[in-house]
Amino acid sequence: MTLRSLILVLICGLYACQTAKKEGGSNVSPELVQQSIKKIDVHAHFKYSRDYLLDFFKKWNMQAVLVDVSIADSAGVNRSWNEYLAHSGTQPDLYFLCTSLIGVDIDATDFAEKEIERLKNEIEAGALMVKVWKNFGMVTKDASGEFIQIDDVRLQPIWEFLKDRNIPVMAHIGEPIQAWRPLNDKNNPHYGYYSEHPEYHAFQHPEIPSYETIINARDRWIENNPELKILGAHLGSMSHDVEMVAQRLDRFPNMYVEPAARFGDLVGQDSEKVKAFFIEYQDRILFGTDYGNSVVQDGKSPNELKNEVHALEKDYDRLWRYVSTTDSIYERGQENVGLKLPEKVLHKFYYRNAIDFLGLEAD
């Protein structure tokens, strides 16, 4: 155990003791605590409406940020912005919007100008945040054939625009470090994803820059834009090691993180160490899941919709039990005990931090 780990664990133990004394050994049930804490899933992909979603979100006392993604293929740039915009309009009290940015056509002299105009319109339509993702560093190339890194100077006018508007950036830059390793362990929390999406399994694509190259470019970008609020999606692609995340949070005051689709990586680490991380950085970690849908409701049978909401209930419940209890948790091939975070920390993680980060008013 490193010195940082020891210090974090000691902090965690001290905090837990103080909280227990303060609460007088409260025996409030986890179910009542779960219902009382408001929640914002800051990283959701509910592309299409569902009849069950209104009741589901009310039951969970939850809202969600619908996050657009820009994907480039041979046909051009595919987005889901219009679908998310339409869906959010059906229940504007439940949903917030996040638009996206991709580097296609970055060599054009008017690239930044056009992207700023588009973002301006989508911000006026309701977008509270802009997502950039692993196209930067791993997929999209410029006219010279070089992979475009997130710290490319041609993107800087866009960051200046967002800073002026106080619009945060959700940054999914890079992939878990396992993407650069052989896919020979079925217990790897990312085995399923890279089996189904070999195009992102960098180990099979030596032309993709190294993990270190991409993360270093991401770090330079954050360092060069200290006034830009940045949310490191998926724990900043450092989910295999909370100490690595902690180092960046210490280094960059404008950086925050969320653990969407990386809870398996957390479960695979020492629970006391992860708990100490959550307590130490309780003002900088937001709740996110990556849950959503990609098919219109009419494309599902009644039985499929029933199974869909049942699975969604189990998914949100499993994550809740991981952070709020000491239950045995199984997530993406990893098994461990839950963190049982103090109620104050759960409130920040699930709600308060998102409110502050997005500049919203709390209910």
mmCIF file of C-alpha atoms in Angstrom:
data_model
loop_
_atom_site.group_PDB
_atom_site.id
_atom_site.type_symbol
_atom_site.label_atom_id
_atom_site.label_comp_id
_atom_site.label_asym_id
_atom_site.label_seq_id
_atom_site.Cartn_x
_atom_site.Cartn_y
_atom_site.Cartn_z
ATOM 1 C CA MET A 1 0.000 0.000 0.000
ATOM 2 C CA THR A 2 1.383 3.407 -0.988
ATOM 3 C CA LEU A 3 1.604 6.339 1.403
ATOM 4 C CA ARG A 4 -1.302 8.034 -0.422
ATOM 5 C CA SER A 5 -3.432 4.895 -0.040
ATOM 6 C CA LEU A 6 -2.634 4.664 3.686
ATOM 7 C CA ILE A 7 -3.490 8.313 4.247
ATOM 8 C CA LEU A 8 -6.779 7.982 2.345
ATOM 9 C CA VAL A 9 -7.771 4.874 4.279
ATOM 10 C CA LEU A 10 -7.011 6.590 7.593
ATOM 11 C CA ILE A 11 -9.077 9.609 6.527
ATOM 12 C CA CYS A 12 -11.906 7.283 5.576
ATOM 13 C CA GLY A 13 -11.852 5.531 8.955
ATOM 14 C CA LEU A 14 -11.775 8.797 10.881
ATOM 15 C CA TYR A 15 -14.588 10.265 8.796
ATOM 16 C CA ALA A 16 -16.738 7.165 9.291
ATOM 17 C CA CYS A 17 -16.274 7.299 13.069
ATOM 18 C CA GLN A 18 -17.137 10.988 13.224
ATOM 19 C CA THR A 19 -20.206 10.456 11.032
ATOM 20 C CA ALA A 20 -21.430 7.558 13.174
ATOM 21 C CA LYS A 21 -21.133 9.684 16.311
ATOM 22 C CA LYS A 22 -22.844 12.626 14.698
ATOM 23 C CA GLU A 23 -25.734 10.516 13.446
ATOM 24 C CA GLY A 24 -26.086 8.750 16.782
ATOM 25 C CA GLY A 25 -26.047 5.308 15.193
ATOM 26 C CA SER A 26 -29.071 6.004 13.001
ATOM 27 C CA ASN A 27 -30.866 2.898 11.751
ATOM 28 C CA VAL A 28 -32.667 4.571 8.841
ATOM 29 C CA SER A 29 -33.198 1.935 6.169
ATOM 30 C CA PRO A 30 -31.211 2.110 2.913
ATOM 31 C CA GLU A 31 -34.537 2.176 1.043
ATOM 32 C CA LEU A 32 -35.677 5.354 2.807
ATOM 33 C CA VAL A 33 -32.303 6.978 2.272
ATOM 34 C CA GLN A 34 -32.412 6.000 -1.399
ATOM 35 C CA GLN A 35 -35.839 7.581 -1.853
ATOM 36 C CA SER A 36 -34.930 10.761 0.017
ATOM 37 C CA ILE A 37 -31.771 11.591 -1.946
ATOM 38 C CA LYS A 38 -32.398 13.434 -5.178
ATOM 39 C CA LYS A 39 -30.355 12.203 -8.116
ATOM 40 C CA ILE A 40 -29.077 13.389 -11.455
ATOM 41 C CA ASP A 41 -27.637 10.781 -13.807
ATOM 42 C CA VAL A 42 -25.172 13.090 -15.498
ATOM 43 C CA HIS A 43 -24.275 10.597 -18.248
ATOM 44 C CA ALA A 44 -27.359 8.951 -19.775
ATOM 45 C CA HIS A 45 -28.346 7.917 -23.290
ATOM 46 C CA PHE A 46 -32.124 7.590 -23.206
ATOM 47 C CA LYS A 47 -32.435 8.406 -26.869
ATOM 48 C CA TYR A 48 -36.134 7.604 -27.142
ATOM 49 C CA SER A 49 -39.105 8.042 -24.855
ATOM 50 C CA ARG A 50 -40.711 5.183 -22.952
ATOM 51 C CA ASP A 51 -44.103 5.069 -21.270
ATOM 52 C CA TYR A 52 -42.446 3.710 -18.134
ATOM 53 C CA LEU A 53 -39.694 6.319 -17.801
ATOM 54 C CA LEU A 54 -41.757 9.012 -16.062
ATOM 55 C CA ASP A 55 -42.786 6.697 -13.235
ATOM 56 C CA PHE A 56 -39.335 5.127 -13.143
ATOM 57 C CA PHE A 57 -37.555 8.444 -12.715
ATOM 58 C CA LYS A 58 -40.064 9.613 -10.124
ATOM 59 C CA LYS A 59 -39.591 6.397 -8.167
ATOM 60 C CA TRP A 60 -35.850 6.949 -8.187
ATOM 61 C CA ASN A 61 -36.241 10.673 -7.415
ATOM 62 C CA MET A 62 -34.011 11.247 -10.417
ATOM 63 C CA GLN A 63 -33.342 13.388 -13.453
ATOM 64 C CA ALA A 64 -30.861 12.742 -16.249
ATOM 65 C CA VAL A 65 -28.556 14.496 -18.685
ATOM 66 C CA LEU A 66 -29.113 13.124 -22.190
ATOM 67 C CA VAL A 67 -25.671 13.020 -23.781
ATOM 68 C CA ASP A 68 -25.219 13.299 -27.525
ATOM 69 C CA VAL A 69 -22.341 11.512 -29.260
ATOM 70 C CA SER A 70 -20.795 12.387 -32.630
ATOM 71 C CA ILE A 71 -19.503 9.384 -34.567
ATOM 72 C CA ALA A 72 -17.738 9.681 -37.898
ATOM 73 C CA ASP A 73 -17.975 6.928 -40.512
ATOM 74 C CA SER A 74 -17.804 6.624 -44.295
ATOM 75 C CA ALA A 75 -21.206 8.306 -44.587
ATOM 76 C CA GLY A 76 -20.202 11.340 -42.550
ATOM 77 C CA VAL A 77 -20.905 12.408 -38.985
ATOM 78 C CA ASN A 78 -23.770 10.644 -37.217
ATOM 79 C CA ARG A 79 -25.388 12.302 -34.228
ATOM 80 C CA SER A 80 -28.443 11.801 -32.038
ATOM 81 C CA TRP A 81 -28.941 15.423 -31.039
ATOM 82 C CA ASN A 82 -32.345 15.759 -32.694
ATOM 83 C CA GLU A 83 -33.638 12.607 -31.004
ATOM 84 C CA TYR A 84 -32.405 13.746 -27.592
ATOM 85 C CA LEU A 85 -33.873 17.195 -28.126
ATOM 86 C CA ALA A 86 -37.243 15.693 -29.020
ATOM 87 C CA HIS A 87 -37.168 13.289 -26.101
ATOM 88 C CA SER A 88 -36.255 15.970 -23.575
ATOM 89 C CA GLY A 89 -39.177 18.034 -24.809
ATOM 90 C CA THR A 90 -41.636 15.331 -23.733
ATOM 91 C CA GLN A 91 -40.566 15.636 -20.073
ATOM 92 C CA PRO A 92 -38.540 18.852 -19.668
ATOM 93 C CA ASP A 93 -38.672 18.522 -15.873
ATOM 94 C CA LEU A 94 -36.798 15.211 -16.078
ATOM 95 C CA TYR A 95 -34.100 15.816 -18.657
ATOM 96 C CA PHE A 96 -31.167 18.110 -19.369
ATOM 97 C CA LEU A 97 -29.151 18.141 -22.589
ATOM 98 C CA CYS A 98 -25.508 17.739 -23.555
ATOM 99 C CA THR A 99 -24.409 18.362 -27.137
ATOM 100 C CA SER A 100 -21.186 17.126 -28.763
ATOM 101 C CA LEU A 101 -18.097 18.096 -30.748
ATOM 102 C CA ILE A 102 -16.018 16.104 -33.218
ATOM 103 C CA GLY A 103 -12.887 17.051 -35.149
ATOM 104 C CA VAL A 104 -13.973 16.108 -38.674
ATOM 105 C CA ASP A 105 -12.884 18.790 -41.204
ATOM 106 C CA ILE A 106 -10.574 20.423 -38.669
ATOM 107 C CA ASP A 107 -8.289 21.549 -41.511
ATOM 108 C CA ALA A 108 -10.950 23.846 -42.944
ATOM 109 C CA THR A 109 -10.180 27.494 -42.299
ATOM 110 C CA ASP A 110 -13.704 28.067 -41.000
ATOM 111 C CA PHE A 111 -13.873 24.880 -38.900
ATOM 112 C CA ALA A 112 -13.898 26.601 -35.497
ATOM 113 C CA GLU A 113 -16.271 29.320 -36.711
ATOM 114 C CA LYS A 114 -18.818 26.790 -37.985
ATOM 115 C CA GLU A 115 -18.605 24.620 -34.877
ATOM 116 C CA ILE A 116 -19.028 27.619 -32.596
ATOM 117 C CA GLU A 117 -22.117 28.706 -34.519
ATOM 118 C CA ARG A 118 -23.612 25.217 -34.264
ATOM 119 C CA LEU A 119 -22.823 24.968 -30.554
ATOM 120 C CA LYS A 120 -24.264 28.420 -29.983
ATOM 121 C CA ASN A 121 -27.567 27.326 -31.530
ATOM 122 C CA GLU A 122 -27.673 24.080 -29.553
ATOM 123 C CA ILE A 123 -26.826 25.833 -26.303
ATOM 124 C CA GLU A 124 -29.708 28.220 -26.973
ATOM 125 C CA ALA A 125 -31.886 25.129 -27.539
ATOM 126 C CA GLY A 126 -31.002 23.883 -24.067
ATOM 127 C CA ALA A 127 -27.588 22.200 -24.064
ATOM 128 C CA LEU A 128 -25.835 22.685 -20.721
ATOM 129 C CA MET A 129 -22.654 20.834 -21.625
ATOM 130 C CA VAL A 130 -20.589 19.699 -24.630
ATOM 131 C CA LYS A 131 -19.203 16.189 -24.980
ATOM 132 C CA VAL A 132 -15.937 15.284 -26.670
ATOM 133 C CA TRP A 133 -14.998 11.641 -26.870
ATOM 134 C CA LYS A 134 -12.470 9.065 -27.959
ATOM 135 C CA ASN A 135 -12.611 10.122 -31.602
ATOM 136 C CA PHE A 136 -10.007 12.611 -30.403
ATOM 137 C CA GLY A 137 -6.817 10.619 -30.103
ATOM 138 C CA MET A 138 -8.092 7.264 -31.389
ATOM 139 C CA VAL A 139 -10.199 7.699 -34.550
ATOM 140 C CA THR A 140 -10.397 11.060 -36.300
ATOM 141 C CA LYS A 141 -7.436 12.215 -38.383
ATOM 142 C CA ASP A 142 -6.617 15.512 -40.037
ATOM 143 C CA ALA A 143 -5.665 16.016 -43.685
ATOM 144 C CA SER A 144 -2.066 15.003 -42.981
ATOM 145 C CA GLY A 145 -3.203 11.622 -41.658
ATOM 146 C CA GLU A 146 -2.348 12.416 -38.038
ATOM 147 C CA PHE A 147 -4.716 11.508 -35.217
ATOM 148 C CA ILE A 148 -6.258 14.688 -33.803
ATOM 149 C CA GLN A 149 -5.494 15.056 -30.100
ATOM 150 C CA ILE A 150 -7.721 17.031 -27.779
ATOM 151 C CA ASP A 151 -5.030 19.667 -27.156
ATOM 152 C CA ASP A 152 -4.816 20.545 -30.873
ATOM 153 C CA VAL A 153 -4.468 24.319 -31.170
ATOM 154 C CA ARG A 154 -7.122 24.402 -33.898
ATOM 155 C CA LEU A 155 -9.706 23.594 -31.229
ATOM 156 C CA GLN A 156 -8.696 26.433 -28.924
ATOM 157 C CA PRO A 157 -11.218 29.025 -30.234
ATOM 158 C CA ILE A 158 -13.987 26.597 -29.304
ATOM 159 C CA TRP A 159 -12.713 26.274 -25.736
ATOM 160 C CA GLU A 160 -12.541 30.054 -25.474
ATOM 161 C CA PHE A 161 -16.158 30.295 -26.635
ATOM 162 C CA LEU A 162 -17.279 27.725 -24.066
ATOM 163 C CA LYS A 163 -15.341 29.452 -21.306
ATOM 164 C CA ASP A 164 -17.047 32.728 -22.142
ATOM 165 C CA ARG A 165 -20.437 31.006 -21.982
ATOM 166 C CA ASN A 166 -19.523 29.072 -18.809
ATOM 167 C CA ILE A 167 -20.405 25.817 -20.590
ATOM 168 C CA PRO A 168 -18.628 22.730 -19.210
ATOM 169 C CA VAL A 169 -17.102 19.965 -21.324
ATOM 170 C CA MET A 170 -17.687 16.267 -20.715
ATOM 171 C CA ALA A 171 -14.474 14.609 -21.864
ATOM 172 C CA HIS A 172 -14.357 10.945 -22.790
ATOM 173 C CA ILE A 173 -10.756 11.025 -23.976
ATOM 174 C CA GLY A 174 -8.987 7.698 -24.368
ATOM 175 C CA GLU A 175 -10.175 4.298 -23.225
ATOM 176 C CA PRO A 176 -9.490 2.084 -20.213
ATOM 177 C CA ILE A 177 -5.869 0.976 -20.168
ATOM 178 C CA GLN A 178 -7.038 -2.583 -20.918
ATOM 179 C CA ALA A 179 -7.756 -1.450 -24.496
ATOM 180 C CA TRP A 180 -4.000 -1.530 -25.085
ATOM 181 C CA ARG A 181 -3.599 -5.002 -23.593
ATOM 182 C CA PRO A 182 -4.377 -8.513 -24.919
ATOM 183 C CA LEU A 183 -7.984 -9.579 -24.558
ATOM 184 C CA ASN A 184 -7.257 -12.900 -22.866
ATOM 185 C CA ASP A 185 -9.076 -12.584 -19.544
ATOM 186 C CA LYS A 186 -12.853 -13.069 -19.603
ATOM 187 C CA ASN A 187 -13.020 -11.586 -16.088
ATOM 188 C CA ASN A 188 -11.632 -8.303 -17.404
ATOM 189 C CA PRO A 189 -14.467 -5.768 -16.855
ATOM 190 C CA HIS A 190 -14.023 -4.650 -20.477
ATOM 191 C CA TYR A 191 -13.804 -8.085 -22.111
ATOM 192 C CA GLY A 192 -17.376 -7.931 -23.376
ATOM 193 C CA TYR A 193 -17.089 -4.432 -24.832
ATOM 194 C CA TYR A 194 -13.877 -5.029 -26.772
ATOM 195 C CA SER A 195 -15.132 -8.409 -27.957
ATOM 196 C CA GLU A 196 -18.100 -6.622 -29.510
ATOM 197 C CA HIS A 197 -16.218 -3.445 -30.541
ATOM 198 C CA PRO A 198 -12.785 -4.570 -31.763
ATOM 199 C CA GLU A 199 -12.353 -1.239 -33.540
ATOM 200 C CA TYR A 200 -11.620 0.325 -30.148
ATOM 201 C CA HIS A 201 -9.376 -2.478 -28.912
ATOM 202 C CA ALA A 202 -6.146 -0.570 -29.472
ATOM 203 C CA PHE A 203 -4.039 -3.694 -28.929
ATOM 204 C CA GLN A 204 -5.259 -4.867 -32.341
ATOM 205 C CA HIS A 205 -4.520 -1.485 -33.949
ATOM 206 C CA PRO A 206 -0.879 -0.482 -33.516
ATOM 207 C CA GLU A 207 -1.534 2.672 -35.549
ATOM 208 C CA ILE A 208 -3.590 4.091 -32.645
ATOM 209 C CA PRO A 209 -1.446 6.268 -30.365
ATOM 210 C CA SER A 210 -0.454 4.855 -27.005
ATOM 211 C CA TYR A 211 -2.568 5.254 -23.871
ATOM 212 C CA GLU A 212 0.105 7.558 -22.415
ATOM 213 C CA THR A 213 0.132 9.759 -25.532
ATOM 214 C CA ILE A 214 -3.623 10.314 -25.369
ATOM 215 C CA ILE A 215 -3.777 10.863 -21.598
ATOM 216 C CA ASN A 216 -0.827 13.278 -21.741
ATOM 217 C CA ALA A 217 -2.572 15.288 -24.467
ATOM 218 C CA ARG A 218 -5.702 15.353 -22.321
ATOM 219 C CA ASP A 219 -3.680 16.594 -19.347
ATOM 220 C CA ARG A 220 -2.066 19.360 -21.412
ATOM 221 C CA TRP A 221 -5.500 20.442 -22.626
ATOM 222 C CA ILE A 222 -6.825 20.733 -19.068
ATOM 223 C CA GLU A 223 -3.686 22.537 -17.931
ATOM 224 C CA ASN A 224 -3.941 24.985 -20.846
ATOM 225 C CA ASN A 225 -7.586 25.774 -20.058
ATOM 226 C CA PRO A 226 -7.815 26.305 -16.281
ATOM 227 C CA GLU A 227 -11.022 28.330 -16.588
ATOM 228 C CA LEU A 228 -12.842 25.583 -18.521
ATOM 229 C CA LYS A 229 -14.898 23.239 -16.340
ATOM 230 C CA ILE A 230 -14.133 19.677 -17.408
ATOM 231 C CA LEU A 231 -15.942 16.500 -16.426
ATOM 232 C CA GLY A 232 -13.758 13.444 -16.956
ATOM 233 C CA ALA A 233 -16.223 10.849 -18.202
ATOM 234 C CA HIS A 234 -15.605 7.260 -17.119
ATOM 235 C CA LEU A 235 -13.266 8.457 -14.349
ATOM 236 C CA GLY A 236 -11.106 10.205 -16.913
ATOM 237 C CA SER A 237 -10.168 6.873 -18.578
ATOM 238 C CA MET A 238 -8.115 6.106 -15.455
ATOM 239 C CA SER A 239 -10.706 3.880 -13.826
ATOM 240 C CA HIS A 240 -8.242 1.065 -13.166
ATOM 241 C CA ASP A 241 -6.529 3.113 -10.445
ATOM 242 C CA VAL A 242 -8.277 5.654 -8.197
ATOM 243 C CA GLU A 243 -4.877 6.965 -7.127
ATOM 244 C CA MET A 244 -4.224 7.992 -10.714
ATOM 245 C CA VAL A 245 -7.558 9.825 -10.757
ATOM 246 C CA ALA A 246 -6.731 11.471 -7.424
ATOM 247 C CA GLN A 247 -3.423 12.746 -8.803
ATOM 248 C CA ARG A 248 -5.266 14.553 -11.618
ATOM 249 C CA LEU A 249 -7.900 15.986 -9.303
ATOM 250 C CA ASP A 250 -5.099 17.359 -7.115
ATOM 251 C CA ARG A 251 -3.326 18.770 -10.147
ATOM 252 C CA PHE A 252 -6.335 20.281 -11.941
ATOM 253 C CA PRO A 253 -8.849 22.207 -9.780
ATOM 254 C CA ASN A 254 -11.175 22.569 -12.796
ATOM 255 C CA MET A 255 -11.456 18.803 -13.321
ATOM 256 C CA TYR A 256 -14.297 16.628 -12.051
ATOM 257 C CA VAL A 257 -15.058 12.960 -12.783
ATOM 258 C CA GLU A 258 -17.976 10.559 -13.104
ATOM 259 C CA PRO A 259 -17.861 6.739 -13.148
ATOM 260 C CA ALA A 260 -20.316 5.804 -15.924
ATOM 261 C CA ALA A 261 -19.711 2.253 -17.206
ATOM 262 C CA ARG A 262 -16.644 1.966 -14.959
ATOM 263 C CA PHE A 263 -18.196 0.730 -11.727
ATOM 264 C CA GLY A 264 -16.702 -2.671 -12.541
ATOM 265 C CA ASP A 265 -13.230 -1.134 -12.377
ATOM 266 C CA LEU A 266 -14.061 0.325 -8.967
ATOM 267 C CA VAL A 267 -15.447 -2.968 -7.657
ATOM 268 C CA GLY A 268 -12.198 -4.606 -8.755
ATOM 269 C CA GLN A 269 -10.167 -2.380 -6.408
ATOM 270 C CA ASP A 270 -9.903 -2.448 -2.621
ATOM 271 C CA SER A 271 -13.211 -1.169 -1.231
ATOM 272 C CA GLU A 272 -11.641 0.772 1.630
ATOM 273 C CA LYS A 273 -9.318 2.500 -0.806
ATOM 274 C CA VAL A 274 -12.191 3.396 -3.140
ATOM 275 C CA LYS A 275 -14.312 4.595 -0.220
ATOM 276 C CA ALA A 276 -11.492 6.830 0.958
ATOM 277 C CA PHE A 277 -11.226 8.237 -2.577
ATOM 278 C CA PHE A 278 -14.937 9.100 -2.630
ATOM 279 C CA ILE A 279 -14.712 10.795 0.754
ATOM 280 C CA GLU A 280 -11.539 12.732 -0.016
ATOM 281 C CA TYR A 281 -12.953 14.027 -3.319
ATOM 282 C CA GLN A 282 -16.612 14.147 -2.325
ATOM 283 C CA ASP A 283 -17.077 17.543 -4.012
ATOM 284 C CA ARG A 284 -15.581 16.436 -7.339
ATOM 285 C CA ILE A 285 -17.307 13.147 -8.221
ATOM 286 C CA LEU A 286 -20.681 13.109 -10.012
ATOM 287 C CA PHE A 287 -23.069 10.200 -10.545
ATOM 288 C CA GLY A 288 -23.267 8.818 -14.090
ATOM 289 C CA THR A 289 -24.211 5.462 -15.583
ATOM 290 C CA ASP A 290 -24.100 5.372 -19.412
ATOM 291 C CA TYR A 291 -27.532 3.687 -19.303
ATOM 292 C CA GLY A 292 -30.057 4.390 -22.014
ATOM 293 C CA ASN A 293 -31.796 3.001 -25.077
ATOM 294 C CA SER A 294 -31.290 3.068 -28.836
ATOM 295 C CA VAL A 295 -34.572 1.715 -30.243
ATOM 296 C CA VAL A 296 -37.922 3.475 -30.494
ATOM 297 C CA GLN A 297 -40.625 2.158 -28.190
ATOM 298 C CA ASP A 298 -42.701 0.824 -31.091
ATOM 299 C CA GLY A 299 -39.734 -1.323 -32.060
ATOM 300 C CA LYS A 300 -40.088 -3.322 -28.830
ATOM 301 C CA SER A 301 -42.745 -5.842 -27.873
ATOM 302 C CA PRO A 302 -44.620 -5.408 -24.566
ATOM 303 C CA ASN A 303 -42.621 -8.260 -23.093
ATOM 304 C CA GLU A 304 -39.333 -6.732 -24.258
ATOM 305 C CA LEU A 305 -40.276 -3.411 -22.678
ATOM 306 C CA LYS A 306 -41.149 -5.195 -19.447
ATOM 307 C CA ASN A 307 -37.746 -6.894 -19.443
ATOM 308 C CA GLU A 308 -36.064 -3.610 -20.316
ATOM 309 C CA VAL A 309 -37.432 -1.696 -17.334
ATOM 310 C CA HIS A 310 -36.784 -4.671 -15.056
ATOM 311 C CA ALA A 311 -33.125 -4.734 -16.136
ATOM 312 C CA LEU A 312 -32.861 -0.960 -15.704
ATOM 313 C CA GLU A 313 -34.259 -1.227 -12.179
ATOM 314 C CA LYS A 314 -31.708 -3.897 -11.308
ATOM 315 C CA ASP A 315 -28.856 -1.838 -12.795
ATOM 316 C CA TYR A 316 -29.619 1.340 -10.842
ATOM 317 C CA ASP A 317 -30.274 -0.690 -7.689
ATOM 318 C CA ARG A 318 -26.929 -2.501 -7.964
ATOM 319 C CA LEU A 319 -25.016 0.763 -8.241
ATOM 320 C CA TRP A 320 -26.964 2.200 -5.298
ATOM 321 C CA ARG A 321 -26.158 -0.826 -3.151
ATOM 322 C CA TYR A 322 -22.479 -0.566 -4.103
ATOM 323 C CA VAL A 323 -22.106 3.002 -2.871
ATOM 324 C CA SER A 324 -24.562 2.918 0.035
ATOM 325 C CA THR A 325 -24.271 -0.538 1.658
ATOM 326 C CA THR A 326 -21.708 -3.209 2.477
ATOM 327 C CA ASP A 327 -23.586 -5.810 0.429
ATOM 328 C CA SER A 328 -21.647 -8.202 -1.758
ATOM 329 C CA ILE A 329 -21.604 -6.689 -5.249
ATOM 330 C CA TYR A 330 -20.914 -8.365 -8.591
ATOM 331 C CA GLU A 331 -20.239 -5.972 -11.466
ATOM 332 C CA ARG A 332 -18.725 -6.823 -14.853
ATOM 333 C CA GLY A 333 -16.876 -9.891 -13.640
ATOM 334 C CA GLN A 334 -15.680 -8.227 -10.425
ATOM 335 C CA GLU A 335 -16.899 -9.077 -6.928
ATOM 336 C CA ASN A 336 -16.439 -7.081 -3.746
ATOM 337 C CA VAL A 337 -18.317 -5.457 -0.880
ATOM 338 C CA GLY A 338 -20.040 -2.096 -1.103
ATOM 339 C CA LEU A 339 -18.600 1.220 0.079
ATOM 340 C CA LYS A 340 -21.376 2.345 2.470
ATOM 341 C CA LEU A 341 -20.639 6.011 1.925
ATOM 342 C CA PRO A 342 -21.992 8.504 4.495
ATOM 343 C CA GLU A 343 -25.346 10.014 3.575
ATOM 344 C CA LYS A 344 -23.752 13.437 3.180
ATOM 345 C CA VAL A 345 -21.357 12.078 0.551
ATOM 346 C CA LEU A 346 -24.155 10.215 -1.234
ATOM 347 C CA HIS A 347 -26.133 13.458 -1.474
ATOM 348 C CA LYS A 348 -23.176 15.219 -3.113
ATOM 349 C CA PHE A 349 -22.368 12.317 -5.416
ATOM 350 C CA TYR A 350 -25.916 11.813 -6.630
ATOM 351 C CA TYR A 351 -27.160 15.383 -6.780
ATOM 352 C CA ARG A 352 -25.412 18.397 -5.284
ATOM 353 C CA ASN A 353 -22.213 18.139 -7.320
ATOM 354 C CA ALA A 354 -24.150 17.961 -10.605
ATOM 355 C CA ILE A 355 -26.226 20.981 -9.607
ATOM 356 C CA ASP A 356 -23.098 22.996 -8.871
ATOM 357 C CA PHE A 357 -21.180 21.781 -11.922
ATOM 358 C CA LEU A 358 -24.009 22.497 -14.378
ATOM 359 C CA GLY A 359 -24.969 25.786 -12.740
ATOM 360 C CA LEU A 360 -28.515 24.698 -11.897
ATOM 361 C CA GLU A 361 -30.778 25.690 -9.047
ATOM 362 C CA ALA A 362 -31.433 22.986 -6.496
ATOM 363 C CA ASP A 363 -35.039 22.043 -5.787
#
